[in-house]
Amino acid sequence: MSNGASTMVDAPPRSAPTSVGSTATPASEVLPGLDVTPAFAVAPEGLWARAGRRLRVLAGVDEQILAWVPSDRARYTALGGVVLGTATIAAFSMLVGLTEILDGFSAWLIVPMLVWGAFVLNLDRWLVSSSTGTRWHRSLSILVPRVVLACCFGVIIAEPLVLRIFEPAIERHILDQRQVQLQTLTSSLLRCNPDPTADEATSLQAQAPDCADLRLNLAAEYAAAAQELAGKQREAAVLRETIAADDAEQSRRDTLASNECSGTPGPGTTGIPGRGRECQQRELEAEEFRRTHPVGDRAARLAVLNGQIEELLADVAELQQSYQLRRDEQIREEVDKLESQHGAIGLLERLKALHELTADNAALAMSTWFVRFFFILVDCLPVLVKFFGGKTRYEALVDIRAEGMRKVFEQGVRTHELDVINDFKARQLTVEADARKFQAAADVDLRWHDASLDVELGHQIDLLVKRMRSGSPGSDDHTTSGATSPVGSGLPQT
């Protein structure tokens, strides 16, 4: 009896393969307990046949079962080609996406491209091979998750390809947007940093809140010179007005004194000729005003101010021209800085540009979604082809094979279970038999010991009886001693 407690489930005993004809299949190519192979003549495989077998591997096909239905080979070869094509498109999509992210192709990008392609290949192979048989067609719980998973990967794979197809329009839109940004920055800097001689409305626009971060520190020197010029101009204007007023007053006083002395009648004169008291009074007033209001000093001061004003006007004009040049130079620096920040066109920028283009153009949006759905459908093709292709005879045989293997495994488990149970029962019977043998041996030893004691006791009794009958001296002592202890010291001690 085998020791089943320490072994796994043993396969049923192998028998010679049962074939329909005389062609036998090696034992390594058949499953235990189901060694049934077709007896068709196998033609030598050519190049196309080996290629077809490798494609069917991608579809998870069991060639041993497919040998029974050779008419299904073309179907599963095509399915393997669909799986391979999907993985190839996914690898190319990864290469396109990485090229756009890293701004150019590199030989190192082949590694993640191949890894992604292999991952999608194995995923599609699992989606197809895990749906083998006829039962899965009747279960939405099996179909729907596979289709949803395929659609999710389809979206990931399709987007880089959509960007590559519409790349010219996307890049043109991005470049136009960048140019608009540069122009907007230039106009904003000009608006927020107007010419110092600009009108009041332009200056008010420069004080708007959106100009807080756009003002350039250029007008300090010009403002100081312009402020000094304005002060000089105000002082000269006041001085000219004062000189003009004093000249007018002096002329009036001189005319009044002259009219009074000549006797010219008029306002403020007596009309009496001669140098009388009134004439002398008017002359004193005119001379006093001339003394207290020296026009010559003020005229000299005005001449100095006019010279300073001329110099300041030249300085201000020069500073104004310099201000415009420095402002234009700093504006160019700011624009160049923004342009340098643009750099290469990235993936997120492309996605945003595509969204903006499709939002403004319904035809482009429809074309974009059509291409996107096309690539999603291509990625879902393995599952869709498997599902909509209907049931095949190969899948029916797969069900039969699976059911047979289930039964073989079930019977193997039951056989192993019975083997283990019987083994434990045999051990239990052996232990019980050993226990009974031990108990029987112990009983025999006990009975033997009791019998030995009985024999020895009878022997001692016989000796005492003989001594009492013989009446030998010292019999009383022996009698007394025997009466006290019938067995005596010669009895075996237990």
CSV table of C-alpha atoms in Angstrom, one decimal, residues 1 15 27 36 69 82 85 173 176 178 186 197 209 250-251 271 307 314 326 352 362 376 380 394 409 418 426 493:
chain,number,residue,atom,x,y,z
A,1,MET,CA,0.0,0.0,0.0
A,15,SER,CA,-1.8,3.1,-20.8
A,27,ALA,CA,4.0,10.3,-24.4
A,36,VAL,CA,-6.2,10.1,-27.7
A,69,VAL,CA,-10.2,20.1,-36.8
A,82,VAL,CA,-4.6,40.1,-35.3
A,85,GLY,CA,-0.7,43.4,-35.4
A,173,HIS,CA,-1.7,76.1,-34.3
A,176,ASP,CA,0.6,80.7,-34.2
A,178,ARG,CA,3.2,81.4,-29.5
A,186,THR,CA,5.1,93.5,-26.7
A,197,THR,CA,5.5,113.0,-23.3
A,209,PRO,CA,-3.9,97.0,-12.4
A,250,GLN,CA,6.7,152.2,-14.6
A,251,SER,CA,5.5,153.4,-17.9
A,271,GLY,CA,-3.8,170.3,-16.1
A,307,GLY,CA,19.7,129.7,-20.9
A,314,ALA,CA,18.2,119.6,-24.9
A,326,ARG,CA,16.2,101.6,-23.6
A,352,LYS,CA,-4.3,71.2,-25.6
A,362,ALA,CA,-16.7,70.4,-36.2
A,376,ILE,CA,-9.5,51.7,-30.4
A,380,CYS,CA,-10.2,45.6,-29.4
A,394,TYR,CA,-12.1,23.5,-31.9
A,409,PHE,CA,-8.6,14.9,-12.0
A,418,LEU,CA,-9.3,6.5,-0.8
A,426,ALA,CA,-4.3,-0.1,7.9
A,493,GLN,CA,9.3,-13.1,47.1
